Short mmCIF file of C-alpha atoms in Angstrom, two decimals:
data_model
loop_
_atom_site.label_atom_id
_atom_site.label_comp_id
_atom_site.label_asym_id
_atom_site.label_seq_id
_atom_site.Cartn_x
_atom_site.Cartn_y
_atom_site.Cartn_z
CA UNK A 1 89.78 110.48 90.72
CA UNK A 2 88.00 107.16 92.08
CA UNK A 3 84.09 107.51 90.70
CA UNK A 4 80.78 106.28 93.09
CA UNK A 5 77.76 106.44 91.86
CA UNK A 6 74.52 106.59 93.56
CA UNK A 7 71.24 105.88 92.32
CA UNK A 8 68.38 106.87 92.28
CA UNK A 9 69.85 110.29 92.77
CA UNK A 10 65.84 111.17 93.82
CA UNK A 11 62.69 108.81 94.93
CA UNK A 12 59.67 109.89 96.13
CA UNK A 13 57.93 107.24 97.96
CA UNK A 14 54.62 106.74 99.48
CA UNK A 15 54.28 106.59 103.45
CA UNK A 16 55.09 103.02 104.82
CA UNK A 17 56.85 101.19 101.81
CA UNK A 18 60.85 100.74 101.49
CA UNK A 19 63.31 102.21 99.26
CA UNK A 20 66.60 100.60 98.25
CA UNK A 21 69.39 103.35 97.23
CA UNK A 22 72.68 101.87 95.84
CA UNK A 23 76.34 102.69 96.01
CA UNK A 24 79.04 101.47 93.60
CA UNK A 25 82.44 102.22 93.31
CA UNK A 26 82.81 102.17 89.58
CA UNK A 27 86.63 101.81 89.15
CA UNK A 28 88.12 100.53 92.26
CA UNK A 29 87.03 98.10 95.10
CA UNK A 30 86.25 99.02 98.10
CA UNK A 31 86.07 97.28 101.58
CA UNK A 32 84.31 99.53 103.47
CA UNK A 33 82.05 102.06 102.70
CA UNK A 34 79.56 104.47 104.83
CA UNK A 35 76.57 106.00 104.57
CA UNK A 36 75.46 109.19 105.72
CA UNK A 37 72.50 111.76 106.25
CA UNK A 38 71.94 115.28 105.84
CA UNK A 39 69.17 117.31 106.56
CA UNK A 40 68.74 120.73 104.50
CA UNK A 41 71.20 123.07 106.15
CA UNK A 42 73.05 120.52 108.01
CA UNK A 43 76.23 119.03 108.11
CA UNK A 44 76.82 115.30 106.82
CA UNK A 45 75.62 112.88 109.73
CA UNK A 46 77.21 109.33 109.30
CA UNK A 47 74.71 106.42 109.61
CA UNK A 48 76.36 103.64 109.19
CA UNK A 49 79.38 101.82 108.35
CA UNK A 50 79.21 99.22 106.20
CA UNK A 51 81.97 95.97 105.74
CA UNK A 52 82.29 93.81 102.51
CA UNK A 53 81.11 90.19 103.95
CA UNK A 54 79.92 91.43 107.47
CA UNK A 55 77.09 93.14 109.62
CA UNK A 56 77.15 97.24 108.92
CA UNK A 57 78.48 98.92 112.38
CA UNK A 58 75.57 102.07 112.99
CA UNK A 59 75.96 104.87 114.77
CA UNK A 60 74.78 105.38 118.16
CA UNK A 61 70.73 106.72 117.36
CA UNK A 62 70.42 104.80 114.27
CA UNK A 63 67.42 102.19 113.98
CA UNK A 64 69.99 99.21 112.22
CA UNK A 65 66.25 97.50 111.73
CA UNK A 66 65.12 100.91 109.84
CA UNK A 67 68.32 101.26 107.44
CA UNK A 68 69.53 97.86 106.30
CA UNK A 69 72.81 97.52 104.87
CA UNK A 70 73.91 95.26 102.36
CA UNK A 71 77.55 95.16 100.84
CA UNK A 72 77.69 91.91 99.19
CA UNK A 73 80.50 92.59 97.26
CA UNK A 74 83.47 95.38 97.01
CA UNK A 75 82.00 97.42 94.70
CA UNK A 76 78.43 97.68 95.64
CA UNK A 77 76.41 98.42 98.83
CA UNK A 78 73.08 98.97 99.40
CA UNK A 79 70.81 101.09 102.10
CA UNK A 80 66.86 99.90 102.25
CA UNK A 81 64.67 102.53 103.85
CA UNK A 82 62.09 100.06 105.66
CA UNK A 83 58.32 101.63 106.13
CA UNK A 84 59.23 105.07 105.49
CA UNK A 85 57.61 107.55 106.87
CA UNK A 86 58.07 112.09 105.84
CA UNK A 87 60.68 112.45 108.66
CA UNK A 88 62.89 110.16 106.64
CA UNK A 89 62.89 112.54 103.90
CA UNK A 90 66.39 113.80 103.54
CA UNK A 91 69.48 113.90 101.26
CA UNK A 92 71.49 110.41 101.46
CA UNK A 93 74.74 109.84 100.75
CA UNK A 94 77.43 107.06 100.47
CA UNK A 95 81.25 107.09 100.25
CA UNK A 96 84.11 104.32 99.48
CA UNK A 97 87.66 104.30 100.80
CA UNK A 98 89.71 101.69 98.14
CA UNK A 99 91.44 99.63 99.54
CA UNK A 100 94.96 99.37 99.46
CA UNK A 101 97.35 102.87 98.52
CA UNK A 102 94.72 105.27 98.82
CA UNK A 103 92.68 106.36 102.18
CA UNK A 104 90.86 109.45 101.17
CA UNK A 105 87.20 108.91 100.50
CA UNK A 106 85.29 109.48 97.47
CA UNK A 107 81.74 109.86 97.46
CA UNK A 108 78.62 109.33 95.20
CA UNK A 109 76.32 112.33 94.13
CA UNK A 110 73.77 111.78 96.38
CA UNK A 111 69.96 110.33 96.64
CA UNK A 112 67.48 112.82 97.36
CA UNK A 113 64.67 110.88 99.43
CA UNK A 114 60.95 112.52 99.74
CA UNK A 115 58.47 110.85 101.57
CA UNK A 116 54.70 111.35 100.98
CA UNK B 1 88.80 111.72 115.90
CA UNK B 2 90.04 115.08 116.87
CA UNK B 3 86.81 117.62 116.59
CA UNK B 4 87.76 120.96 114.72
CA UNK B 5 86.67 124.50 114.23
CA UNK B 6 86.14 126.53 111.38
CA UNK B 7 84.50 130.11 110.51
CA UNK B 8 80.31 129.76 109.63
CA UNK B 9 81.13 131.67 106.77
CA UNK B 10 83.26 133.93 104.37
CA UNK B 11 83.43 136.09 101.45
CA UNK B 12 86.13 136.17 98.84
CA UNK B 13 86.13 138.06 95.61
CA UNK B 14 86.48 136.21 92.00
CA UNK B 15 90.36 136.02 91.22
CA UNK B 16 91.80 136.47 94.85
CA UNK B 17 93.61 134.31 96.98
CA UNK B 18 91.00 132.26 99.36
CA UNK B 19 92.12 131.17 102.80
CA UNK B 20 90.11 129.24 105.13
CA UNK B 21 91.43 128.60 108.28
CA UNK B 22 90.57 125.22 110.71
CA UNK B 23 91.56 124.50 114.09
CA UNK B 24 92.67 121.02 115.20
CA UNK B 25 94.20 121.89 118.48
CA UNK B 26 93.86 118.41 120.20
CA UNK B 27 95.23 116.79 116.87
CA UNK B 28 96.75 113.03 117.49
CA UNK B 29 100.44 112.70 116.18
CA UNK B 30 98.92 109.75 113.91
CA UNK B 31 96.04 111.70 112.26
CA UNK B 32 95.62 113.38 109.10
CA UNK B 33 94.17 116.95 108.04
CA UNK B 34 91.51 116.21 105.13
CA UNK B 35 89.85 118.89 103.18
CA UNK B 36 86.82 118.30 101.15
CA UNK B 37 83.79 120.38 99.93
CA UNK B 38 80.39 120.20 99.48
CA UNK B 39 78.28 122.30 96.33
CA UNK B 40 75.09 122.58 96.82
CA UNK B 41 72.90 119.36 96.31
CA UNK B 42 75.87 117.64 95.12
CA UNK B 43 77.92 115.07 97.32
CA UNK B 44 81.17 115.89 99.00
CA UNK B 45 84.55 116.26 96.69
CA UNK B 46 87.55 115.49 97.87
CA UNK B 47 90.08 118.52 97.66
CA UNK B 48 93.79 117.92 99.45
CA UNK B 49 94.84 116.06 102.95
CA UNK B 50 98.38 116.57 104.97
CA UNK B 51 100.29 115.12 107.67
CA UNK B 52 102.90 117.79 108.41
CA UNK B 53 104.08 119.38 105.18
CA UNK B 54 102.23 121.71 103.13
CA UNK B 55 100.83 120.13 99.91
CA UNK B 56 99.55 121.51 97.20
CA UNK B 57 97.36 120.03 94.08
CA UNK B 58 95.66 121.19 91.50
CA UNK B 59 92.72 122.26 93.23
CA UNK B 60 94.80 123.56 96.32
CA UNK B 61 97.62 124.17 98.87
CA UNK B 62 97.38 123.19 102.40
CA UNK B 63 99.50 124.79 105.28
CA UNK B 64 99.67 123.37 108.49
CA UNK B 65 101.23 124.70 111.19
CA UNK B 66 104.49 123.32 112.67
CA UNK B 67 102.55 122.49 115.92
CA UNK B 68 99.64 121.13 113.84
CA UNK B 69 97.10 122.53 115.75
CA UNK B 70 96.22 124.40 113.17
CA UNK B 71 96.37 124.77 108.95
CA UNK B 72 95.00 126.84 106.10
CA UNK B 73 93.17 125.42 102.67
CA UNK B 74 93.96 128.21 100.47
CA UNK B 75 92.41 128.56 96.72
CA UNK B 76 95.47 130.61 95.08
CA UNK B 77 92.64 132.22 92.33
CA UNK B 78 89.01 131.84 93.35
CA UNK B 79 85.96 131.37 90.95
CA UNK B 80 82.31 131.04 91.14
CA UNK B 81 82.36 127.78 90.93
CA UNK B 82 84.13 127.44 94.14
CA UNK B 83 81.07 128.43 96.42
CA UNK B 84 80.71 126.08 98.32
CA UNK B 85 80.95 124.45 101.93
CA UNK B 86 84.30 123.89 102.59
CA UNK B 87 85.01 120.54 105.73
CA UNK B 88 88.34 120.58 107.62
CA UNK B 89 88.55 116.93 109.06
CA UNK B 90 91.08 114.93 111.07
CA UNK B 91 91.22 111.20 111.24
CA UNK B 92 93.83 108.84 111.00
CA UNK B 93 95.06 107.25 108.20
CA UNK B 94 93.53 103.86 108.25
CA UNK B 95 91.08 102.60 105.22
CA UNK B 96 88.43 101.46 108.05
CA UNK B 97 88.43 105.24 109.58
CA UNK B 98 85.44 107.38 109.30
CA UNK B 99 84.75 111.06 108.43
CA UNK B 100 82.84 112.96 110.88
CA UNK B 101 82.17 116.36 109.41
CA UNK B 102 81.65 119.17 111.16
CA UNK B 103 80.17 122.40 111.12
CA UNK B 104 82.22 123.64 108.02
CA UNK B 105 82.67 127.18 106.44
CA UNK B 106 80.09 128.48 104.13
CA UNK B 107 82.46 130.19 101.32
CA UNK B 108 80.81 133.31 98.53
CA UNK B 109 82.63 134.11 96.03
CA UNK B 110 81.24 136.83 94.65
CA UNK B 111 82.35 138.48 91.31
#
């Protein structure tokens, strides 16, 4: 199957700095791509949805000034946790549809984000 | 999308049949039934998806219901490795659709 790969797959940060966490779709391209949250014993909450060569669409709740999206080209797409703080401290995770024949998404391993 | 519902949890022994069932009862006649599941710490994998017919893959069969409001992800020979949470979704199949995952079904298999 299609690979994405995340990295880090764990920061820790300091209080008030940023993190950038990267997605890539390794062997196909992919127009879209979305990011999501979970919190431990949670389902998968989707952030964001981000569009090669356009503005990310968030979801209703989500600070788009918090969690900037970048997806400059169709393999790669970026999420920037600005001035973190502990609450932001959760498991992130992006996913790529390629574009053309298939639809299913495929989704990296995961970034582990801990706040200090 | 159309919201479903699946079990918390389940047990299933090492070497049987599992069969988790998901409801999908307001279904649209355009949307798709997606499985996928998540191990722990690990992101989601995809596992099979259906219109109307039963598929099966390597990983799985899928049987939906002839009124689709309804299917079944069954795991014809279980293993260890298989604990996991399991996510029955719906969505349509368009590239720019989303998946919004639900509650899912926390799946044991215990030896």
């Amino acid at each position: 199957g299609a690979v994405v790969s995340q990295h880090p797959s764990r920061v820790i940060c300091k209080s008030g700095t940023s993190v950038k966490i990267e997605c890539r779709s390794l062997d196909f391209q992919a127009t879209t791509m979305f990011w999501y949250r979970q919190f431990p014993k949670q389902s998968l909450m989707l952030m964001a949805t981000s569009n090669e060569g356009s503005k990310a669409t968030y979801e209703q709740g989500v600070e788009k000034d918090k969690f900037l999206i970048n997806h400059a080209s169709l393999t790669l797409s970026t999420l920037t946790v600005t001035s973190a703080h502990p609450e932001d401290s959760s498991f992130y995770i992006c996913s790529a549809i390629p574009t053309g024949f298939h639809t299913e998404a495929f989704f990296g391993q995961g970034t582990r984000l801990t706040v200090v | 999308d159309a919201k479903t519902t699946q079990p918390t949890s389940m047990d299933c022994a090492e070497g049987r049949a599992a069969n988790l069932p998901c409801n999908h009862s307001t279904i649209s006649g355009n949307e798709y039934v997606y499985w996928y599941r998540q191990i722990h710490s690990q992101g989601p994998q995809y596992i099979i998806h259906g219109l109307k017919n039963n598929e099966t893959n390597e990983m799985a069969s899928l049987i939906i219901t002839e009124d689709r409001k309804s299917s079944t992800l069954i795991l014809p020979h279980a293993t260890l490795r298989d604990t996991a949470v399991y996510y029955c979704i719906v969505r349509a199949k368009a590239a720019g659709n989303k998946l919004t995952f639900g509650g899912g079904t926390r799946v044991l298999v215990k030896p």
